[in-house]
Each structure stands twice: as structure tokens, then as C-alpha cells.
Amino acid sequence: MADIREDILARLVALVTTVPNMRTVRRNDTDYFSALMPAAFVLDGDEDVVAGNDGSRPSNRPMLVEMAPEIHIIEQSDAIGSDLTTFRRELMKLVLTDATLNSLTGSNGAIQYLGCDSSFGWLEKQYGGVQIRFRFKYPLIPNDL
Amino acid sequence: MPVSPDVQNYHIGKGIVSFKETGGTEFVDLGNAPSFVYAPTIEKLEHFSSREGVKTKDFTAITTVAATVTFTLDEITGLNLSFFALAEEDTTTPGTIILEGLKKTEFTGDIKVEGTNDIGQKVDFEATVSFVPEGEFSFITDADEFTVITIRAEVQKDATSGAFGKWTIHDDTVVTP
């Protein structure tokens, strides 16, 4: 049995845990409060088939899929903008160069950095968050699941 | 190799391209190659029967066989550009590689693709080729795309086997002792 999607998400959690100065890393949980910050949340993302989904082949045909997990980092700090940018940089370095992730996506796959989205709480001083967007392409082979 | 029909035989190709110039000793990895395509060129002579009211084809003779490979490289190195520019690499000035374009009109060697795809059987290919410049090289572009070098090469007939390239299909289902 091999579920590359789950393996990628589990590895992401492990990598986010190693981001310098990150206090809390959670998956399957969106509840947070000040005492947890800086906190990172790894959430399962959408998955789309990008190759092999034509109808002329058996339903258990191999496919190539892309998954975009949600990684949010929430922080409260006097230097909120700089801190979030630093977290983004450190996470990018970890994800894009990680041998395990590159092995999981394989030669038919890819890891792409898509960008990041920031948001700040205007009425909550020094609170902010950034969603860092990656896209993972990998084989989905139903016979191996 | 799974006996057809089997979904494991579906193939999405990936691989590593390397080249060994004639007289060289080892293959050199050419870096990332987004595409590598082999195209046979066949000329034929068709014969039609005139024994009926409607002319019908009753025989086809192949009169010419040849093949080309066309591939793209997106690592802009002196070696990769030398294939496109038909040039010898001049490295006598430290820190620079000089290519004098279209002076090396006979540029031959062995090209090799090693299949690395995770989906489907891995297919290798090896052939002796002669480079022929094709396409364009963009020194400046307003498109936000990586520059690629497109290279076409005429596949040479192997003097021993008579083949225009050799394919090797790997069977991952066989466990070698």
C-alpha cells in the first residue's frame, strides 16, 4: 500500500516542525490562540488529476495528480511582517530541497512554489498570518493504494 | 513485463539524456531535457492494380529508411549550446567558453536516453547521431519562460546491426537473482 498524498502531508508536518523558532505545528486542527504562536497549520488540500484521466482506459489506470496543501503560519510579534517573511523563506528552503519530498513526488512528479498570501488583523495589534502555497505533482496508481 | 492488457504498461516518459562525442570515452549528462522525440522517416513506393475499374493498392515497397531525434535542453551550458551552434568549445580563456558558430559541420557521437519514469516501463534509447541545427535560440525574450535549446540530429545507421538506434525496455517485474 502506498498513498503518496498522505506521505507528502506527513513529511510536510515533519519539515514545518524544523522551521527555526516555530513553537507549534498542527495538522487536522485549526484552533489556535496566542500562547501557541508562532504556530503553523498543515491542512490537506485539493487534489486534481492532470494526466491520465481520459475515458478510454480502465478506471484503475495510473494517473498524475496535483495536490495543493494549505500551510498557514500565524504569529503575533512586534516585527510581524519580517517574521512571517523569515518563516516563509525557511519553509521554502526546507520543502524545495527536501530529498524525501522529491523522492515521494518521483521522476514523473514535481514540487512547485506557487506564492504566498498574507493577512493582517487591523484591529488586533501585531497579529498576522501567511499562507504559503506549494503544489505537489505525483503519480496516483490505484493498484498500489 | 505485465502481459497486456495491464494498466502497468501505460507510460508517461521521463528520462536522462547524455552524449558521448565520437572519439570520447564517456557519456556526459546534458541536464534537464523537457522532451526527446524519435521520428522515423520512411519513403515508400506504392503499386496499384489496374485489373479492376477502381484502382486498388496491392503492394507497398519501402524504398528509404532514416530517422531523426529532436530534443530540447533547458540547461544553457557551453556543451549544450555547442550542439546547436555546431561549434567547438574553446576554453583557453579562463572563465569563458567561446563558441564559433557553424564551423564544426560534422558533429557526431552517441546519444543516450535512460528512462526514469515512475509510470510505466522504463525505455532506454541509444543511437549514433549527427547534429543538424534547428529552431532558434532566444538571447532576449519578453516571455516569462525558460529558454530552451532545440536540437535535431540525424540518426546514423549502425554499421554492424544496420539499426537506426536501439531501444531497451526494462521489465521491473522481473527480479534478477
Coordinates of C-alpha atoms in Angstrom, one line a residue:
Chain A
M1 CA 0.0 0.0 0.0
A2 CA 1.4 3.4 -0.9
D3 CA -0.6 6.7 -0.5
I4 CA 1.8 9.3 -1.7
R5 CA -0.6 12.1 -0.8
E6 CA -0.6 11.1 2.9
D7 CA 3.2 10.6 2.9
I8 CA 3.7 14.1 1.5
L9 CA 1.4 15.7 4.1
A10 CA 3.1 13.8 6.9
R11 CA 6.5 14.8 5.6
L12 CA 5.4 18.4 5.4
V13 CA 4.4 18.4 9.1
A14 CA 7.8 17.0 9.9
L15 CA 9.5 19.7 7.9
V16 CA 7.5 22.6 9.3
T17 CA 8.4 21.4 12.8
T18 CA 12.0 22.1 12.0
V19 CA 11.4 25.7 10.9
P20 CA 13.5 27.8 13.3
N21 CA 11.6 29.5 16.1
M22 CA 8.3 27.7 15.3
R23 CA 6.6 27.0 18.6
T24 CA 3.6 24.9 17.5
V25 CA 2.8 22.7 14.5
R26 CA -0.5 21.1 14.0
R27 CA -2.3 19.1 11.4
N28 CA -6.0 18.3 11.4
D29 CA -6.6 21.2 13.8
T30 CA -7.4 24.8 13.1
D31 CA -7.8 26.0 16.6
Y32 CA -5.2 28.5 17.8
F33 CA -4.6 31.1 20.5
S34 CA -1.8 33.5 21.5
A35 CA 0.1 31.1 23.7
L36 CA 0.7 28.8 20.7
M37 CA 2.3 31.4 18.5
P38 CA 4.2 31.3 16.3
A39 CA 2.1 28.4 15.0
A40 CA 1.9 26.5 11.7
F41 CA -1.0 24.6 10.5
V42 CA -0.7 22.0 7.7
L43 CA -4.1 21.2 6.2
D44 CA -5.0 18.8 3.5
G45 CA -5.6 20.5 0.2
D46 CA -7.4 20.0 -3.1
E47 CA -6.2 17.2 -5.5
D48 CA -6.7 17.3 -9.2
V49 CA -5.9 14.8 -11.9
V50 CA -3.6 16.4 -14.5
A51 CA -2.8 13.4 -16.8
G52 CA -4.3 10.0 -17.5
N53 CA -7.9 10.9 -16.8
D54 CA -9.3 10.3 -20.3
G55 CA -12.1 7.8 -20.5
S56 CA -10.6 5.4 -23.0
R57 CA -8.6 3.4 -20.4
P58 CA -9.6 1.2 -17.4
S59 CA -10.6 3.1 -14.2
N60 CA -7.5 1.7 -12.3
R61 CA -5.1 3.3 -14.8
P62 CA -2.2 5.3 -13.4
M63 CA -2.8 9.0 -13.1
L64 CA -0.7 12.1 -12.4
V65 CA -2.3 14.3 -9.8
E66 CA -1.5 17.6 -8.2
M67 CA -2.2 18.4 -4.6
A68 CA -2.1 21.9 -3.0
P69 CA -2.0 21.6 0.7
E70 CA -2.7 24.6 2.9
I71 CA 0.2 25.7 5.1
H72 CA -0.7 28.6 7.4
I73 CA 1.7 30.3 9.8
I74 CA 0.2 32.6 12.4
E75 CA 2.3 34.9 14.5
Q76 CA 2.0 37.8 17.0
S77 CA 5.1 39.9 17.1
D78 CA 6.5 43.4 17.1
A79 CA 8.1 42.6 13.8
I80 CA 5.2 40.6 12.3
G81 CA 6.0 41.3 8.7
S82 CA 9.7 40.4 8.9
D83 CA 8.9 37.4 11.0
L84 CA 6.4 36.0 8.5
T85 CA 8.8 36.6 5.6
T86 CA 11.5 34.7 7.5
F87 CA 9.2 31.8 8.2
R88 CA 8.3 31.7 4.5
R89 CA 11.9 31.7 3.5
E90 CA 12.9 29.0 5.9
L91 CA 10.0 26.8 4.9
M92 CA 10.7 27.3 1.2
K93 CA 14.3 26.2 1.7
L94 CA 13.2 23.1 3.5
V95 CA 10.4 22.0 1.2
L96 CA 12.0 22.7 -2.2
T97 CA 15.3 20.9 -1.3
D98 CA 14.0 18.1 0.7
A99 CA 15.2 14.7 -0.6
T100 CA 12.3 12.8 0.9
L101 CA 9.7 15.0 -0.7
N102 CA 11.5 14.9 -4.1
S103 CA 11.7 11.1 -3.8
L104 CA 8.0 10.9 -3.0
T105 CA 6.9 13.0 -6.0
G106 CA 9.2 10.9 -8.2
S107 CA 10.5 11.4 -11.7
N108 CA 7.0 12.0 -13.1
G109 CA 6.2 14.5 -10.4
A110 CA 7.3 17.9 -9.3
I111 CA 7.3 20.3 -6.4
Q112 CA 6.4 23.9 -7.2
Y113 CA 6.3 27.0 -5.0
L114 CA 3.2 29.0 -6.1
G115 CA 3.5 32.0 -3.8
C116 CA 2.1 33.2 -0.5
D117 CA -0.8 35.1 0.8
S118 CA -0.5 37.4 3.8
S119 CA -3.2 38.7 6.0
F120 CA -3.1 41.0 9.0
G121 CA -5.6 41.8 11.7
W122 CA -6.1 45.5 11.6
L123 CA -7.9 45.6 14.9
E124 CA -5.6 43.1 16.6
K125 CA -2.2 44.7 17.0
Q126 CA 0.7 42.8 15.6
Y127 CA -1.2 39.7 14.6
G128 CA -0.6 38.4 11.2
G129 CA -0.6 35.2 9.1
V130 CA 0.8 33.9 5.9
Q131 CA -0.4 31.0 3.8
I132 CA 2.5 29.5 1.9
R133 CA 1.3 27.7 -1.3
F134 CA 3.1 24.8 -2.8
R135 CA 1.9 22.3 -5.4
F136 CA 2.9 18.7 -5.4
K137 CA 2.6 16.6 -8.6
Y138 CA 2.9 12.8 -8.1
P139 CA 1.7 9.5 -9.5
L140 CA -1.5 8.1 -8.3
I141 CA -1.6 4.4 -9.0
P142 CA -4.8 2.8 -7.8
N143 CA -3.3 -0.7 -7.8
D144 CA -0.7 0.5 -5.3
L145 CA -3.2 2.1 -2.8
Chain B
M1 CA 6.6 -7.2 -18.1
P2 CA 2.9 -7.4 -17.4
V3 CA 1.0 -9.2 -20.2
S4 CA -1.4 -6.9 -22.0
P5 CA -4.0 -5.8 -21.1
D6 CA -2.5 -4.3 -17.9
V7 CA -2.6 -0.7 -16.7
Q8 CA 1.1 -1.0 -15.6
N9 CA 2.0 -0.9 -19.3
Y10 CA 0.8 2.7 -19.6
H11 CA 3.7 5.1 -20.0
I12 CA 4.5 8.7 -19.1
G13 CA 8.0 9.2 -20.2
K14 CA 10.8 10.8 -18.2
G15 CA 14.5 10.3 -18.6
I16 CA 18.1 11.4 -18.6
V17 CA 19.8 12.4 -21.8
S18 CA 23.6 12.0 -22.2
F19 CA 26.0 12.3 -25.1
K20 CA 29.4 10.9 -26.0
E21 CA 31.2 12.6 -28.9
T22 CA 32.9 10.4 -31.4
G23 CA 36.3 9.6 -30.1
G24 CA 35.2 10.4 -26.5
T25 CA 35.4 7.9 -23.6
E26 CA 32.3 8.6 -21.5
F27 CA 28.8 9.9 -21.7
V28 CA 28.1 13.4 -20.4
D29 CA 24.8 14.2 -18.8
L30 CA 23.2 17.1 -20.7
G31 CA 21.0 18.1 -17.8
N32 CA 17.3 18.6 -17.8
A33 CA 15.7 17.6 -21.1
P34 CA 11.9 18.5 -21.3
S35 CA 11.5 16.5 -24.4
F36 CA 13.2 13.8 -26.6
V37 CA 11.4 12.6 -29.7
Y38 CA 12.4 9.9 -32.2
A39 CA 10.8 10.1 -35.7
P40 CA 11.3 7.6 -38.4
T41 CA 11.4 9.0 -41.9
I42 CA 10.1 6.4 -44.4
E43 CA 9.8 6.8 -48.1
K44 CA 7.7 4.2 -49.9
L45 CA 6.7 3.2 -53.4
E46 CA 3.2 2.1 -53.8
H47 CA 1.9 -0.1 -56.5
F48 CA -1.7 -0.1 -57.7
S49 CA -3.6 -2.8 -59.6
S50 CA -5.2 -1.8 -62.8
R51 CA -7.1 -5.0 -63.2
E52 CA -10.3 -3.5 -61.9
G53 CA -12.4 -0.5 -62.5
V54 CA -11.3 1.1 -59.2
K55 CA -7.6 1.4 -58.8
T56 CA -6.6 -0.6 -55.7
K57 CA -3.3 -0.6 -53.8
D58 CA -1.9 -4.1 -53.9
F59 CA 1.7 -3.5 -52.8
T60 CA 3.9 -1.1 -50.9
A61 CA 7.6 -1.1 -51.1
I62 CA 9.7 0.8 -48.6
T63 CA 12.5 2.5 -50.5
T64 CA 14.2 4.7 -47.9
V65 CA 14.6 4.4 -44.2
A66 CA 16.0 7.1 -42.0
A67 CA 15.3 8.6 -38.6
T68 CA 15.8 11.8 -36.6
V69 CA 15.8 12.7 -33.0
T70 CA 14.7 16.1 -31.8
F71 CA 15.2 17.1 -28.2
T72 CA 15.1 20.2 -26.1
L73 CA 17.6 21.1 -23.4
D74 CA 17.0 23.9 -20.9
E75 CA 20.3 24.0 -19.2
I76 CA 22.2 26.7 -21.2
T77 CA 25.8 25.4 -21.0
G78 CA 28.7 25.6 -23.4
L79 CA 28.4 22.0 -24.3
N80 CA 24.6 22.1 -25.0
L81 CA 25.0 25.3 -27.0
S82 CA 27.8 23.8 -29.0
F83 CA 25.4 21.2 -30.4
F84 CA 23.1 23.9 -31.5
A85 CA 25.8 26.2 -32.8
L86 CA 27.8 23.4 -34.4
A87 CA 30.8 24.7 -32.6
E88 CA 33.9 23.6 -30.8
E89 CA 34.2 24.7 -27.2
D90 CA 37.2 27.0 -26.8
T91 CA 38.1 27.2 -23.1
T92 CA 41.5 28.7 -23.4
T93 CA 40.4 31.9 -21.7
P94 CA 39.8 31.2 -18.1
G95 CA 36.2 31.8 -17.1
T96 CA 34.8 31.8 -20.5
I97 CA 33.7 29.4 -23.2
I98 CA 33.9 30.6 -26.7
L99 CA 31.8 29.1 -29.5
E100 CA 32.4 30.0 -33.1
G101 CA 29.1 29.2 -34.8
L102 CA 28.6 26.8 -37.6
K103 CA 32.2 25.9 -38.1
K104 CA 32.0 22.3 -36.9
T105 CA 29.9 21.0 -39.7
E106 CA 30.4 17.4 -38.8
F107 CA 29.4 16.9 -35.2
T108 CA 28.7 13.3 -34.4
G109 CA 28.5 11.0 -31.4
D110 CA 26.3 8.6 -29.4
I111 CA 23.2 9.9 -27.7
K112 CA 21.5 8.0 -24.9
V113 CA 18.3 8.3 -23.1
E114 CA 17.8 6.4 -19.8
G115 CA 14.1 6.1 -18.9
T116 CA 13.4 7.1 -15.3
N117 CA 9.7 7.4 -15.3
D118 CA 7.7 6.1 -12.3
I119 CA 4.6 5.4 -14.5
G120 CA 5.1 2.6 -17.0
Q121 CA 8.0 0.6 -18.2
K122 CA 11.4 2.4 -18.4
V123 CA 12.5 2.7 -22.0
D124 CA 16.1 3.4 -22.9
F125 CA 17.4 4.5 -26.3
E126 CA 20.8 4.8 -27.8
A127 CA 22.0 5.8 -31.2
T128 CA 24.8 7.3 -33.2
V129 CA 23.8 10.8 -34.4
S130 CA 24.9 13.7 -36.4
F131 CA 23.7 17.1 -35.2
V132 CA 21.8 19.4 -37.5
P133 CA 20.9 22.9 -36.2
E134 CA 17.2 23.6 -36.0
G135 CA 15.0 26.3 -34.5
E136 CA 16.1 29.4 -32.8
F137 CA 18.0 30.4 -29.7
S138 CA 16.4 33.3 -27.8
F139 CA 19.1 35.7 -26.4
I140 CA 16.3 38.1 -25.3
T141 CA 12.6 37.3 -24.8
D142 CA 9.7 39.2 -23.3
A143 CA 8.0 35.9 -22.4
D144 CA 8.4 34.7 -18.8
E145 CA 9.6 31.3 -19.9
F146 CA 12.8 29.3 -19.5
T147 CA 15.0 29.4 -22.6
V148 CA 15.4 26.1 -24.3
I149 CA 17.7 24.8 -26.9
T150 CA 16.1 22.7 -29.6
I151 CA 18.4 20.2 -31.2
R152 CA 17.8 17.9 -34.1
A153 CA 20.1 15.1 -35.0
E154 CA 20.1 12.6 -37.9
V155 CA 20.3 9.1 -36.6
Q156 CA 23.1 7.2 -38.3
K157 CA 22.8 3.5 -39.3
D158 CA 24.8 1.2 -37.1
A159 CA 27.5 -0.3 -39.2
T160 CA 27.2 -3.7 -37.5
S161 CA 23.5 -4.2 -36.8
G162 CA 22.1 -2.0 -39.5
A163 CA 19.7 -0.5 -37.0
F164 CA 18.8 3.2 -36.6
G165 CA 19.0 3.3 -32.8
K166 CA 18.5 0.7 -30.2
W167 CA 15.6 0.5 -27.7
T168 CA 15.8 -1.3 -24.4
I169 CA 12.6 -1.8 -22.4
H170 CA 13.2 -2.6 -18.8
D171 CA 10.9 -5.1 -17.0
D172 CA 10.7 -4.0 -13.4
T173 CA 8.5 -7.1 -12.6
V174 CA 11.5 -9.4 -13.1
V175 CA 13.6 -9.9 -10.0
T176 CA 17.1 -10.6 -11.1
P177 CA 18.9 -13.1 -8.9

